[in-house]
């Protein structure tokens, strides 16, 4: 197993375009998280899945953001009508699914909205 | 005021020095994570602790639940320890709240 994989590593897009990121967690990890990190700041929680169910969603996640994990394996995060303020590193993490376990992070997708 | 505060924000030291990074939080938590982030974004989980102390190699993490404070120590620091160290607390079921990070630079 190669760990948590995120694609693409970098995405440059024009304002108003839609973008989609993919996260492949460690296999058999039940929990999957999305975070957003801007330069010089710690990550901010966006949303969390337990298997295919999206159990929590941050107020940071506007209606333009949607996340799915259709079969409880990989997840996608879509941003519609991107804005310059969406420019950030989008991080995915997974964990096995019991209380207080370690998180395993992907390398992130760096989004730049021009 | 952020729920998780780290100090210092930046730390530069010479190789071999003993390093301490502090984390204070203002909310009830079920666990605390120390994470290491290298340039390029990759984050590695160093410790997850809910009480007491954990040690892994040259790294030691402690937590005082009553004082809502945790420290990360690095003994015999090395330039490869240079990274951003992030404290994150687990609120409720699964929501992690992150500190802003401490940028550590170890000079040879």
Coordinates of C-alpha atoms in Angstrom, one line a residue, chain B residues 36-99:
Chain B
X36 CA 5.1 17.3 10.9
X37 CA 4.8 19.1 7.5
X38 CA 7.7 19.4 5.1
X39 CA 7.9 21.8 2.2
X40 CA 5.6 20.6 -0.6
X41 CA 2.7 19.9 1.7
X42 CA 3.3 16.3 2.9
X43 CA 2.0 15.9 6.5
X44 CA 3.1 13.1 8.7
X45 CA 1.4 12.1 11.9
X46 CA 4.0 12.0 14.7
X47 CA 2.0 11.4 17.8
X48 CA -1.6 11.0 19.0
X49 CA -2.0 11.3 22.7
X50 CA -4.8 11.8 25.2
X51 CA -2.7 11.7 28.4
X52 CA 0.8 11.5 29.8
X53 CA 3.8 11.2 27.5
X54 CA 4.9 9.4 24.4
X55 CA 8.4 8.9 23.0
X56 CA 9.6 7.9 19.5
X57 CA 13.3 8.1 18.8
X58 CA 14.4 11.7 19.5
X59 CA 10.8 13.0 19.7
X60 CA 8.9 13.3 23.0
X61 CA 5.3 14.5 23.3
X62 CA 3.6 15.4 26.6
X63 CA 0.1 16.5 27.4
X64 CA -1.4 18.0 30.6
X65 CA -5.2 17.7 30.3
X66 CA -5.9 19.8 33.3
X67 CA -3.8 22.7 32.1
X68 CA -4.9 22.2 28.4
X69 CA -1.3 22.2 27.3
X70 CA 1.0 19.9 25.3
X71 CA 4.6 20.1 24.4
X72 CA 6.7 18.5 21.6
X73 CA 10.4 18.1 22.4
X74 CA 13.2 17.2 20.0
X75 CA 16.5 16.0 21.5
X76 CA 19.8 16.3 19.7
X77 CA 18.1 18.3 16.9
X78 CA 19.3 17.8 13.3
X79 CA 18.9 19.8 10.1
X80 CA 16.5 17.1 8.8
X81 CA 14.2 18.0 11.6
X82 CA 13.5 21.3 9.9
X83 CA 9.8 21.4 9.1
X84 CA 6.6 22.9 10.3
X85 CA 5.2 21.2 13.4
X86 CA 1.4 21.4 13.8
X87 CA -0.6 20.7 16.9
X88 CA -4.2 19.6 16.3
X89 CA -6.9 18.8 18.8
X90 CA -9.8 16.4 18.4
X91 CA -13.1 18.0 19.3
X92 CA -16.2 15.9 19.5
X93 CA -16.4 12.8 17.4
X94 CA -14.0 13.5 14.6
X95 CA -13.4 17.2 14.0
X96 CA -9.7 18.2 14.2
X97 CA -8.9 21.8 14.9
X98 CA -5.3 22.8 14.0
X99 CA -2.9 25.3 15.4

